[in-house]
């Protein structure tokens, strides 16, 4: 399978910001683990991060219109909690999107308890640090088999 790992706002600072919440591994290190896992399974993977909501929407459209991927792992960062534009983009594309969060958003501030994208995602994994991406990848493999 071919998958896209999409990371949204502030995720480029992973490993450098709020280390007690998000850990000390950088996004590049996390992506390297995902790439190694994909290589071991014979899966292809691309990575994209942007702090811009519009560029994330463009990437979702492009993935769908150009039939580039079988599924997408998406950590939208704080956009998760209020971006109807990203929600509509996920709803618009005929591709399974798995919502990913490193932290357990349900155990944090109240504004993080609401995800406006969950309803249009195939599933959600949160709370396992970098392991959330790997667990979401397993979930994607299971449903695409
Ligand atoms: C996050 C959780 C969000 O609430 C937060 O805004 C982030 C990261 C996570 O991976 O735990 O930026 O998506």
mmCIF file of N, CA and C and ligand atoms in Angstrom:
data_model
loop_
_atom_site.group_PDB
_atom_site.id
_atom_site.type_symbol
_atom_site.label_atom_id
_atom_site.label_comp_id
_atom_site.label_asym_id
_atom_site.label_seq_id
_atom_site.Cartn_x
_atom_site.Cartn_y
_atom_site.Cartn_z
ATOM 1 N N UNK A 1 0.836 -1.196 0.000
ATOM 2 C CA UNK A 1 0.000 0.000 0.000
ATOM 3 C C UNK A 1 0.874 1.250 0.000
ATOM 4 N N UNK A 2 0.270 2.344 -0.445
ATOM 5 C CA UNK A 2 1.003 3.605 -0.475
ATOM 6 C C UNK A 2 0.281 4.604 0.433
ATOM 7 N N UNK A 3 1.017 5.138 1.379
ATOM 8 C CA UNK A 3 0.350 6.023 2.333
ATOM 9 C C UNK A 3 1.042 7.395 2.420
ATOM 10 N N UNK A 4 0.224 8.353 2.828
ATOM 11 C CA UNK A 4 0.715 9.711 3.076
ATOM 12 C C UNK A 4 0.608 9.995 4.566
ATOM 13 N N UNK A 5 1.687 10.477 5.151
ATOM 14 C CA UNK A 5 1.666 10.919 6.549
ATOM 15 C C UNK A 5 1.660 12.445 6.530
ATOM 16 N N UNK A 6 0.535 12.985 6.976
ATOM 17 C CA UNK A 6 0.308 14.429 6.899
ATOM 18 C C UNK A 6 0.348 15.014 8.310
ATOM 19 N N UNK A 7 1.172 16.016 8.508
ATOM 20 C CA UNK A 7 1.250 16.676 9.811
ATOM 21 C C UNK A 7 0.944 18.156 9.659
ATOM 22 N N UNK A 8 0.130 18.655 10.573
ATOM 23 C CA UNK A 8 -0.311 20.045 10.489
ATOM 24 C C UNK A 8 0.459 20.989 11.391
ATOM 25 N N UNK A 9 -0.268 21.954 11.854
ATOM 26 C CA UNK A 9 0.317 23.130 12.486
ATOM 27 C C UNK A 9 1.123 22.806 13.765
ATOM 28 N N UNK A 10 2.315 23.354 13.819
ATOM 29 C CA UNK A 10 3.269 23.234 14.947
ATOM 30 C C UNK A 10 3.942 21.869 15.065
ATOM 31 N N UNK A 11 3.550 20.920 14.246
ATOM 32 C CA UNK A 11 4.148 19.581 14.370
ATOM 33 C C UNK A 11 5.604 19.561 13.926
ATOM 34 N N UNK A 12 6.025 20.578 13.164
ATOM 35 C CA UNK A 12 7.444 20.681 12.788
ATOM 36 C C UNK A 12 8.329 20.915 14.015
ATOM 37 N N UNK A 13 7.742 21.384 15.106
ATOM 38 C CA UNK A 13 8.521 21.640 16.333
ATOM 39 C C UNK A 13 8.502 20.455 17.302
ATOM 40 N N UNK A 14 7.959 19.340 16.870
ATOM 41 C CA UNK A 14 7.926 18.147 17.720
ATOM 42 C C UNK A 14 9.351 17.771 18.141
ATOM 43 N N UNK A 15 9.499 17.491 19.429
ATOM 44 C CA UNK A 15 10.841 17.171 19.958
ATOM 45 C C UNK A 15 11.522 18.394 20.539
ATOM 46 N N UNK A 16 11.012 19.566 20.155
ATOM 47 C CA UNK A 16 11.581 20.820 20.657
ATOM 48 C C UNK A 16 10.597 21.564 21.549
ATOM 49 N N UNK A 17 9.299 21.383 21.315
ATOM 50 C CA UNK A 17 8.282 22.100 22.099
ATOM 51 C C UNK A 17 7.620 21.153 23.110
ATOM 52 N N UNK A 18 7.195 21.694 24.231
ATOM 53 C CA UNK A 18 6.424 20.953 25.244
ATOM 54 C C UNK A 18 6.852 19.479 25.323
ATOM 55 N N UNK A 19 8.101 19.284 25.646
ATOM 56 C CA UNK A 19 8.669 17.918 25.617
ATOM 57 C C UNK A 19 7.962 16.963 26.587
ATOM 58 N N UNK A 20 7.438 17.522 27.678
ATOM 59 C CA UNK A 20 6.716 16.693 28.646
ATOM 60 C C UNK A 20 5.432 16.130 28.066
ATOM 61 N N UNK A 21 4.900 16.810 27.053
ATOM 62 C CA UNK A 21 3.647 16.366 26.421
ATOM 63 C C UNK A 21 3.925 15.532 25.174
ATOM 64 N N UNK A 22 4.845 16.023 24.344
ATOM 65 C CA UNK A 22 5.042 15.396 23.027
ATOM 66 C C UNK A 22 6.338 14.598 22.896
ATOM 67 N N UNK A 23 7.155 14.567 23.975
ATOM 68 C CA UNK A 23 8.383 13.783 23.921
ATOM 69 C C UNK A 23 9.540 14.544 23.293
ATOM 70 N N UNK A 24 10.634 13.847 23.154
ATOM 71 C CA UNK A 24 11.874 14.492 22.702
ATOM 72 C C UNK A 24 12.295 14.070 21.293
ATOM 73 N N UNK A 25 11.554 13.153 20.700
ATOM 74 C CA UNK A 25 11.883 12.753 19.328
ATOM 75 C C UNK A 25 11.425 13.834 18.357
ATOM 76 N N UNK A 26 12.272 14.160 17.407
ATOM 77 C CA UNK A 26 11.885 15.168 16.412
ATOM 78 C C UNK A 26 10.953 14.535 15.377
ATOM 79 N N UNK A 27 10.313 15.392 14.601
ATOM 80 C CA UNK A 27 9.419 14.873 13.553
ATOM 81 C C UNK A 27 10.221 14.049 12.549
ATOM 82 N N UNK A 28 11.453 14.476 12.265
ATOM 83 C CA UNK A 28 12.296 13.721 11.328
ATOM 84 C C UNK A 28 12.593 12.327 11.884
ATOM 85 N N UNK A 29 12.832 12.242 13.194
ATOM 86 C CA UNK A 29 13.111 10.935 13.813
ATOM 87 C C UNK A 29 11.863 10.052 13.809
ATOM 88 N N UNK A 30 10.724 10.664 14.084
ATOM 89 C CA UNK A 30 9.461 9.893 14.052
ATOM 90 C C UNK A 30 9.198 9.403 12.623
ATOM 91 N N UNK A 31 9.401 10.290 11.658
ATOM 92 C CA UNK A 31 9.175 9.907 10.258
ATOM 93 C C UNK A 31 10.115 8.775 9.834
ATOM 94 N N UNK A 32 11.348 8.800 10.372
ATOM 95 C CA UNK A 32 12.310 7.733 10.046
ATOM 96 C C UNK A 32 11.802 6.387 10.569
ATOM 97 N N UNK A 33 11.186 6.390 11.756
ATOM 98 C CA UNK A 33 10.628 5.149 12.313
ATOM 99 C C UNK A 33 9.464 4.651 11.454
ATOM 100 N N UNK A 34 8.617 5.595 11.017
ATOM 101 C CA UNK A 34 7.479 5.216 10.161
ATOM 102 C C UNK A 34 8.007 4.657 8.837
ATOM 103 N N UNK A 35 9.029 5.318 8.291
ATOM 104 C CA UNK A 35 9.598 4.872 7.006
ATOM 105 C C UNK A 35 10.187 3.470 7.152
ATOM 106 N N UNK A 36 10.876 3.197 8.281
ATOM 107 C CA UNK A 36 11.466 1.869 8.504
ATOM 108 C C UNK A 36 10.366 0.818 8.622
ATOM 109 N N UNK A 37 9.304 1.167 9.335
ATOM 110 C CA UNK A 37 8.166 0.247 9.487
ATOM 111 C C UNK A 37 7.532 -0.051 8.127
ATOM 112 N N UNK A 38 7.378 0.990 7.312
ATOM 113 C CA UNK A 38 6.780 0.807 5.981
ATOM 114 C C UNK A 38 7.684 -0.045 5.093
ATOM 115 N N UNK A 39 8.979 0.205 5.162
ATOM 116 C CA UNK A 39 9.928 -0.569 4.347
ATOM 117 C C UNK A 39 9.852 -2.051 4.729
ATOM 118 N N UNK A 40 9.740 -2.323 6.033
ATOM 119 C CA UNK A 40 9.669 -3.713 6.505
ATOM 120 C C UNK A 40 8.408 -4.412 6.008
ATOM 121 N N UNK A 41 7.354 -3.631 5.760
ATOM 122 C CA UNK A 41 6.087 -4.199 5.284
ATOM 123 C C UNK A 41 5.923 -4.090 3.766
ATOM 124 N N UNK A 42 6.913 -3.528 3.101
ATOM 125 C CA UNK A 42 6.805 -3.349 1.654
ATOM 126 C C UNK A 42 5.829 -2.252 1.256
ATOM 127 N N UNK A 43 5.571 -1.337 2.171
ATOM 128 C CA UNK A 43 4.671 -0.214 1.880
ATOM 129 C C UNK A 43 5.472 1.015 1.456
ATOM 130 N N UNK A 44 4.860 1.827 0.622
ATOM 131 C CA UNK A 44 5.486 3.092 0.233
ATOM 132 C C UNK A 44 4.892 4.209 1.087
ATOM 133 N N UNK A 45 5.706 5.203 1.414
ATOM 134 C CA UNK A 45 5.208 6.280 2.270
ATOM 135 C C UNK A 45 5.812 7.626 1.865
ATOM 136 N N UNK A 46 4.979 8.637 1.896
ATOM 137 C CA UNK A 46 5.420 10.019 1.701
ATOM 138 C C UNK A 46 5.059 10.823 2.947
ATOM 139 N N UNK A 47 5.820 11.883 3.190
ATOM 140 C CA UNK A 47 5.588 12.723 4.370
ATOM 141 C C UNK A 47 5.381 14.164 3.937
ATOM 142 N N UNK A 48 4.459 14.840 4.627
ATOM 143 C CA UNK A 48 4.249 16.263 4.338
ATOM 144 C C UNK A 48 3.812 16.948 5.624
ATOM 145 N N UNK A 49 4.442 18.085 5.900
ATOM 146 C CA UNK A 49 4.032 18.900 7.064
ATOM 147 C C UNK A 49 3.843 20.333 6.602
ATOM 148 N N UNK A 50 2.787 20.962 7.095
ATOM 149 C CA UNK A 50 2.613 22.387 6.840
ATOM 150 C C UNK A 50 1.906 23.045 8.011
ATOM 151 N N UNK A 51 2.251 24.299 8.229
ATOM 152 C CA UNK A 51 1.544 25.088 9.241
ATOM 153 C C UNK A 51 0.359 25.814 8.630
ATOM 154 N N UNK A 52 0.202 25.687 7.329
ATOM 155 C CA UNK A 52 -0.851 26.411 6.618
ATOM 156 C C UNK A 52 -2.058 25.520 6.347
ATOM 157 N N UNK A 53 -3.188 25.951 6.826
ATOM 158 C CA UNK A 53 -4.434 25.185 6.645
ATOM 159 C C UNK A 53 -4.712 24.939 5.157
ATOM 160 N N UNK A 54 -4.538 25.987 4.349
ATOM 161 C CA UNK A 54 -4.827 25.879 2.915
ATOM 162 C C UNK A 54 -3.926 24.867 2.216
ATOM 163 N N UNK A 55 -2.654 24.842 2.597
ATOM 164 C CA UNK A 55 -1.733 23.887 1.973
ATOM 165 C C UNK A 55 -2.088 22.447 2.361
ATOM 166 N N UNK A 56 -2.592 22.271 3.578
ATOM 167 C CA UNK A 56 -3.028 20.929 4.002
ATOM 168 C C UNK A 56 -4.262 20.502 3.210
ATOM 169 N N UNK A 57 -5.171 21.452 2.987
ATOM 170 C CA UNK A 57 -6.356 21.177 2.148
ATOM 171 C C UNK A 57 -5.895 20.792 0.742
ATOM 172 N N UNK A 58 -4.960 21.561 0.188
ATOM 173 C CA UNK A 58 -4.437 21.269 -1.162
ATOM 174 C C UNK A 58 -3.847 19.859 -1.230
ATOM 175 N N UNK A 59 -3.128 19.475 -0.193
ATOM 176 C CA UNK A 59 -2.480 18.157 -0.188
ATOM 177 C C UNK A 59 -3.530 17.046 -0.166
ATOM 178 N N UNK A 60 -4.588 17.244 0.614
ATOM 179 C CA UNK A 60 -5.668 16.243 0.658
ATOM 180 C C UNK A 60 -6.331 16.133 -0.714
ATOM 181 N N UNK A 61 -6.588 17.269 -1.347
ATOM 182 C CA UNK A 61 -7.201 17.259 -2.692
ATOM 183 C C UNK A 61 -6.307 16.537 -3.690
ATOM 184 N N UNK A 62 -5.024 16.900 -3.661
ATOM 185 C CA UNK A 62 -4.053 16.336 -4.602
ATOM 186 C C UNK A 62 -3.948 14.809 -4.429
ATOM 187 N N UNK A 63 -3.937 14.356 -3.166
ATOM 188 C CA UNK A 63 -3.848 12.911 -2.888
ATOM 189 C C UNK A 63 -5.010 12.184 -3.536
ATOM 190 N N UNK A 64 -6.183 12.804 -3.474
ATOM 191 C CA UNK A 64 -7.404 12.193 -4.022
ATOM 192 C C UNK A 64 -7.454 12.313 -5.548
ATOM 193 N N UNK A 65 -7.298 13.520 -6.050
ATOM 194 C CA UNK A 65 -7.465 13.760 -7.492
ATOM 195 C C UNK A 65 -6.427 13.009 -8.322
ATOM 196 N N UNK A 66 -5.211 12.902 -7.814
ATOM 197 C CA UNK A 66 -4.146 12.228 -8.571
ATOM 198 C C UNK A 66 -4.003 10.748 -8.201
ATOM 199 N N UNK A 67 -4.950 10.275 -7.375
ATOM 200 C CA UNK A 67 -4.953 8.850 -6.966
ATOM 201 C C UNK A 67 -3.566 8.389 -6.503
ATOM 202 N N UNK A 68 -2.985 9.167 -5.591
ATOM 203 C CA UNK A 68 -1.595 8.917 -5.201
ATOM 204 C C UNK A 68 -1.449 7.906 -4.065
ATOM 205 N N UNK A 69 -2.505 7.771 -3.229
ATOM 206 C CA UNK A 69 -2.356 6.979 -2.001
ATOM 207 C C UNK A 69 -3.557 6.070 -1.748
ATOM 208 N N UNK A 70 -3.301 5.039 -0.923
ATOM 209 C CA UNK A 70 -4.395 4.168 -0.487
ATOM 210 C C UNK A 70 -5.023 4.691 0.804
ATOM 211 N N UNK A 71 -4.258 5.461 1.563
ATOM 212 C CA UNK A 71 -4.771 5.982 2.825
ATOM 213 C C UNK A 71 -3.845 7.054 3.377
ATOM 214 N N UNK A 72 -4.375 7.771 4.353
ATOM 215 C CA UNK A 72 -3.639 8.913 4.914
ATOM 216 C C UNK A 72 -3.667 8.856 6.440
ATOM 217 N N UNK A 73 -2.515 9.091 7.073
ATOM 218 C CA UNK A 73 -2.454 9.339 8.520
ATOM 219 C C UNK A 73 -2.379 10.840 8.688
ATOM 220 N N UNK A 74 -3.229 11.398 9.532
ATOM 221 C CA UNK A 74 -3.292 12.859 9.621
ATOM 222 C C UNK A 74 -3.295 13.332 11.068
ATOM 223 N N UNK A 75 -2.204 14.021 11.453
ATOM 224 C CA UNK A 75 -2.189 14.746 12.715
ATOM 225 C C UNK A 75 -2.343 16.222 12.357
ATOM 226 N N UNK A 76 -3.526 16.742 12.555
ATOM 227 C CA UNK A 76 -3.831 18.122 12.144
ATOM 228 C C UNK A 76 -3.393 19.144 13.192
ATOM 229 N N UNK A 77 -2.835 18.670 14.341
ATOM 230 C CA UNK A 77 -2.463 19.615 15.397
ATOM 231 C C UNK A 77 -3.712 20.353 15.878
ATOM 232 N N UNK A 78 -3.553 21.612 16.239
ATOM 233 C CA UNK A 78 -4.679 22.374 16.794
ATOM 234 C C UNK A 78 -5.814 22.586 15.784
ATOM 235 N N UNK A 79 -5.523 22.460 14.483
ATOM 236 C CA UNK A 79 -6.612 22.579 13.490
ATOM 237 C C UNK A 79 -7.702 21.538 13.733
ATOM 238 N N UNK A 80 -7.300 20.425 14.354
ATOM 239 C CA UNK A 80 -8.242 19.355 14.705
ATOM 240 C C UNK A 80 -9.496 19.904 15.382
ATOM 241 N N UNK A 81 -9.275 20.905 16.217
ATOM 242 C CA UNK A 81 -10.330 21.330 17.123
ATOM 243 C C UNK A 81 -11.267 22.384 16.540
ATOM 244 N N UNK A 82 -10.898 22.951 15.361
ATOM 245 C CA UNK A 82 -11.783 24.009 14.834
ATOM 246 C C UNK A 82 -11.784 24.175 13.326
ATOM 247 N N UNK A 83 -11.018 23.361 12.587
ATOM 248 C CA UNK A 83 -10.956 23.627 11.141
ATOM 249 C C UNK A 83 -12.049 22.882 10.357
ATOM 250 N N UNK A 84 -13.111 23.613 10.060
ATOM 251 C CA UNK A 84 -14.172 23.030 9.226
ATOM 252 C C UNK A 84 -13.692 22.870 7.793
ATOM 253 N N UNK A 85 -12.686 23.667 7.400
ATOM 254 C CA UNK A 85 -12.131 23.540 6.049
ATOM 255 C C UNK A 85 -11.437 22.182 5.887
ATOM 256 N N UNK A 86 -10.672 21.776 6.890
ATOM 257 C CA UNK A 86 -10.015 20.465 6.815
ATOM 258 C C UNK A 86 -11.034 19.343 6.934
ATOM 259 N N UNK A 87 -12.017 19.545 7.780
ATOM 260 C CA UNK A 87 -13.081 18.539 7.898
ATOM 261 C C UNK A 87 -13.764 18.323 6.549
ATOM 262 N N UNK A 88 -14.124 19.426 5.883
ATOM 263 C CA UNK A 88 -14.806 19.308 4.586
ATOM 264 C C UNK A 88 -13.895 18.669 3.541
ATOM 265 N N UNK A 89 -12.601 18.972 3.610
ATOM 266 C CA UNK A 89 -11.657 18.383 2.648
ATOM 267 C C UNK A 89 -11.575 16.868 2.850
ATOM 268 N N UNK A 90 -11.548 16.433 4.114
ATOM 269 C CA UNK A 90 -11.496 14.982 4.392
ATOM 270 C C UNK A 90 -12.783 14.316 3.915
ATOM 271 N N UNK A 91 -13.911 14.997 4.176
ATOM 272 C CA UNK A 91 -15.207 14.444 3.740
ATOM 273 C C UNK A 91 -15.298 14.370 2.216
ATOM 274 N N UNK A 92 -14.597 15.280 1.541
ATOM 275 C CA UNK A 92 -14.695 15.376 0.077
ATOM 276 C C UNK A 92 -13.923 14.289 -0.643
ATOM 277 N N UNK A 93 -12.934 13.738 0.027
ATOM 278 C CA UNK A 93 -12.059 12.791 -0.677
ATOM 279 C C UNK A 93 -12.440 11.356 -0.331
ATOM 280 N N UNK A 94 -12.348 10.522 -1.340
ATOM 281 C CA UNK A 94 -12.723 9.124 -1.163
ATOM 282 C C UNK A 94 -11.481 8.308 -0.797
ATOM 283 N N UNK A 95 -10.937 8.604 0.364
ATOM 284 C CA UNK A 95 -9.730 7.923 0.859
ATOM 285 C C UNK A 95 -9.854 7.790 2.371
ATOM 286 N N UNK A 96 -9.444 6.647 2.939
ATOM 287 C CA UNK A 96 -9.478 6.541 4.397
ATOM 288 C C UNK A 96 -8.417 7.428 5.054
ATOM 289 N N UNK A 97 -8.881 8.272 5.955
ATOM 290 C CA UNK A 97 -7.981 9.154 6.705
ATOM 291 C C UNK A 97 -8.059 8.754 8.177
ATOM 292 N N UNK A 98 -6.902 8.462 8.779
ATOM 293 C CA UNK A 98 -6.870 8.124 10.203
ATOM 294 C C UNK A 98 -6.346 9.325 10.978
ATOM 295 N N UNK A 99 -7.130 9.761 11.954
ATOM 296 C CA UNK A 99 -6.752 10.898 12.805
ATOM 297 C C UNK A 99 -5.733 10.425 13.844
ATOM 298 N N UNK A 100 -4.651 11.163 13.954
ATOM 299 C CA UNK A 100 -3.562 10.779 14.878
ATOM 300 C C UNK A 100 -3.249 11.939 15.823
ATOM 301 N N UNK A 101 -3.060 11.601 17.095
ATOM 302 C CA UNK A 101 -2.532 12.570 18.070
ATOM 303 C C UNK A 101 -1.524 11.857 18.948
ATOM 304 N N UNK A 102 -0.420 12.504 19.201
ATOM 305 C CA UNK A 102 0.584 11.920 20.085
ATOM 306 C C UNK A 102 0.115 11.931 21.538
ATOM 307 N N UNK A 103 -0.508 13.027 21.937
ATOM 308 C CA UNK A 103 -0.981 13.129 23.323
ATOM 309 C C UNK A 103 -2.401 12.567 23.427
ATOM 310 N N UNK A 104 -2.802 12.263 24.666
ATOM 311 C CA UNK A 104 -4.183 11.833 24.890
ATOM 312 C C UNK A 104 -5.040 13.094 25.028
ATOM 313 N N UNK A 105 -5.605 13.528 23.913
ATOM 314 C CA UNK A 105 -6.322 14.811 23.894
ATOM 315 C C UNK A 105 -7.521 14.824 24.853
ATOM 316 N N UNK A 106 -8.079 13.654 25.135
ATOM 317 C CA UNK A 106 -9.237 13.593 26.049
ATOM 318 C C UNK A 106 -8.828 13.855 27.500
ATOM 319 N N UNK A 107 -7.549 13.701 27.790
ATOM 320 C CA UNK A 107 -7.062 13.899 29.159
ATOM 321 C C UNK A 107 -6.448 15.281 29.347
ATOM 322 N N UNK A 108 -6.625 16.145 28.333
ATOM 323 C CA UNK A 108 -6.009 17.475 28.406
ATOM 324 C C UNK A 108 -7.080 18.566 28.522
ATOM 325 N N UNK A 109 -6.745 19.789 28.134
ATOM 326 C CA UNK A 109 -7.673 20.908 28.269
ATOM 327 C C UNK A 109 -8.988 20.610 27.530
ATOM 328 N N UNK A 110 -10.051 21.217 28.015
ATOM 329 C CA UNK A 110 -11.378 20.923 27.457
ATOM 330 C C UNK A 110 -11.480 21.223 25.955
ATOM 331 N N UNK A 111 -10.798 22.287 25.498
ATOM 332 C CA UNK A 111 -10.936 22.617 24.078
ATOM 333 C C UNK A 111 -10.372 21.520 23.177
ATOM 334 N N UNK A 112 -9.513 20.653 23.747
ATOM 335 C CA UNK A 112 -8.943 19.556 22.941
ATOM 336 C C UNK A 112 -9.848 18.331 22.918
ATOM 337 N N UNK A 113 -10.901 18.331 23.731
ATOM 338 C CA UNK A 113 -11.784 17.156 23.773
ATOM 339 C C UNK A 113 -12.618 17.053 22.506
ATOM 340 N N UNK A 114 -12.829 18.200 21.852
ATOM 341 C CA UNK A 114 -13.655 18.210 20.637
ATOM 342 C C UNK A 114 -12.756 18.160 19.404
ATOM 343 N N UNK A 115 -13.021 17.179 18.545
ATOM 344 C CA UNK A 115 -12.357 17.138 17.236
ATOM 345 C C UNK A 115 -13.440 17.340 16.190
ATOM 346 N N UNK A 116 -13.251 18.306 15.313
ATOM 347 C CA UNK A 116 -14.252 18.515 14.259
ATOM 348 C C UNK A 116 -13.966 17.619 13.053
ATOM 349 N N UNK A 117 -12.837 16.877 13.104
ATOM 350 C CA UNK A 117 -12.538 15.995 11.966
ATOM 351 C C UNK A 117 -12.866 14.526 12.244
ATOM 352 N N UNK A 118 -13.031 14.165 13.526
ATOM 353 C CA UNK A 118 -13.246 12.744 13.872
ATOM 354 C C UNK A 118 -14.377 12.100 13.076
ATOM 355 N N UNK A 119 -15.484 12.835 12.945
ATOM 356 C CA UNK A 119 -16.672 12.255 12.289
ATOM 357 C C UNK A 119 -16.427 11.849 10.842
ATOM 358 N N UNK A 120 -15.441 12.486 10.202
ATOM 359 C CA UNK A 120 -15.194 12.170 8.790
ATOM 360 C C UNK A 120 -13.912 11.342 8.607
ATOM 361 N N UNK A 121 -13.299 10.958 9.745
ATOM 362 C CA UNK A 121 -12.115 10.099 9.667
ATOM 363 C C UNK A 121 -12.526 8.642 9.875
ATOM 364 N N UNK A 122 -11.686 7.741 9.388
ATOM 365 C CA UNK A 122 -11.989 6.306 9.504
ATOM 366 C C UNK A 122 -11.795 5.818 10.933
ATOM 367 N N UNK A 123 -10.867 6.435 11.637
ATOM 368 C CA UNK A 123 -10.604 6.082 13.027
ATOM 369 C C UNK A 123 -9.675 7.098 13.641
ATOM 370 N N UNK A 124 -9.476 6.950 14.946
ATOM 371 C CA UNK A 124 -8.607 7.888 15.670
ATOM 372 C C UNK A 124 -7.667 7.114 16.580
ATOM 373 N N UNK A 125 -6.392 7.517 16.620
ATOM 374 C CA UNK A 125 -5.438 6.958 17.584
ATOM 375 C C UNK A 125 -4.813 8.129 18.319
ATOM 376 N N UNK A 126 -4.838 8.080 19.655
ATOM 377 C CA UNK A 126 -4.199 9.158 20.415
ATOM 378 C C UNK A 126 -3.588 8.606 21.695
ATOM 379 N N UNK A 127 -2.580 9.306 22.191
ATOM 380 C CA UNK A 127 -2.062 9.013 23.522
ATOM 381 C C UNK A 127 -0.810 8.164 23.592
ATOM 382 N N UNK A 128 -0.266 7.736 22.468
ATOM 383 C CA UNK A 128 0.886 6.822 22.491
ATOM 384 C C UNK A 128 2.178 7.465 22.007
ATOM 385 N N UNK A 129 2.236 8.781 22.062
ATOM 386 C CA UNK A 129 3.429 9.463 21.577
ATOM 387 C C UNK A 129 3.633 9.146 20.103
ATOM 388 N N UNK A 130 4.909 8.979 19.717
ATOM 389 C CA UNK A 130 5.199 8.645 18.320
ATOM 390 C C UNK A 130 4.532 7.328 17.928
ATOM 391 N N UNK A 131 4.299 6.473 18.945
ATOM 392 C CA UNK A 131 3.643 5.186 18.696
ATOM 393 C C UNK A 131 2.239 5.333 18.137
ATOM 394 N N UNK A 132 1.616 6.486 18.309
ATOM 395 C CA UNK A 132 0.270 6.695 17.737
ATOM 396 C C UNK A 132 0.298 6.556 16.219
ATOM 397 N N UNK A 133 1.379 7.062 15.599
ATOM 398 C CA UNK A 133 1.475 6.965 14.127
ATOM 399 C C UNK A 133 1.599 5.498 13.706
ATOM 400 N N UNK A 134 2.402 4.744 14.465
ATOM 401 C CA UNK A 134 2.640 3.339 14.098
ATOM 402 C C UNK A 134 1.373 2.510 14.325
ATOM 403 N N UNK A 135 0.643 2.811 15.393
ATOM 404 C CA UNK A 135 -0.618 2.103 15.653
ATOM 405 C C UNK A 135 -1.645 2.444 14.564
ATOM 406 N N UNK A 136 -1.675 3.703 14.154
ATOM 407 C CA UNK A 136 -2.610 4.130 13.104
ATOM 408 C C UNK A 136 -2.271 3.452 11.777
ATOM 409 N N UNK A 137 -0.992 3.273 11.544
ATOM 410 C CA UNK A 137 -0.518 2.593 10.335
ATOM 411 C C UNK A 137 -1.010 1.150 10.314
ATOM 412 N N UNK A 138 -0.922 0.489 11.462
ATOM 413 C CA UNK A 138 -1.428 -0.892 11.586
ATOM 414 C C UNK A 138 -2.926 -0.926 11.292
ATOM 415 N N UNK A 139 -3.641 0.039 11.836
ATOM 416 C CA UNK A 139 -5.088 0.112 11.610
ATOM 417 C C UNK A 139 -5.412 0.278 10.137
ATOM 418 N N UNK A 140 -4.652 1.118 9.486
ATOM 419 C CA UNK A 140 -4.853 1.362 8.042
ATOM 420 C C UNK A 140 -4.595 0.067 7.255
ATOM 421 N N UNK A 141 -3.518 -0.624 7.612
ATOM 422 C CA UNK A 141 -3.206 -1.903 6.939
ATOM 423 C C UNK A 141 -4.351 -2.888 7.115
ATOM 424 N N UNK A 142 -4.882 -2.925 8.310
ATOM 425 C CA UNK A 142 -5.957 -3.896 8.614
ATOM 426 C C UNK A 142 -7.196 -3.640 7.762
ATOM 427 N N UNK A 143 -7.573 -2.368 7.627
ATOM 428 C CA UNK A 143 -8.802 -2.097 6.857
ATOM 429 C C UNK A 143 -8.573 -2.156 5.350
ATOM 430 N N UNK A 144 -7.329 -2.010 4.912
ATOM 431 C CA UNK A 144 -7.062 -2.005 3.466
ATOM 432 C C UNK A 144 -6.794 -3.408 2.918
ATOM 433 N N UNK A 145 -6.637 -4.374 3.819
ATOM 434 C CA UNK A 145 -6.327 -5.759 3.399
ATOM 435 C C UNK A 145 -7.456 -6.341 2.578
HETATM 436 C C1 LIG B 1 -1.826 17.101 18.933
HETATM 437 C C2 LIG B 1 -2.891 17.506 19.954
HETATM 438 C C3 LIG B 1 -3.459 18.873 19.629
HETATM 439 O O1 LIG B 1 -4.438 19.232 20.580
HETATM 440 C C4 LIG B 1 -2.371 19.907 19.616
HETATM 441 O O2 LIG B 1 -2.896 21.162 19.245
HETATM 442 C C5 LIG B 1 -1.196 19.548 18.790
HETATM 443 C C6 LIG B 1 -0.744 18.158 18.791
HETATM 444 C C7 LIG B 1 -1.119 15.775 19.344
HETATM 445 O O3 LIG B 1 -0.440 15.204 18.493
HETATM 446 O O4 LIG B 1 -1.244 15.339 20.489
HETATM 447 O O5 LIG B 1 -0.555 20.398 18.175
HETATM 448 O O6 LIG B 1 -2.453 16.889 17.688
#
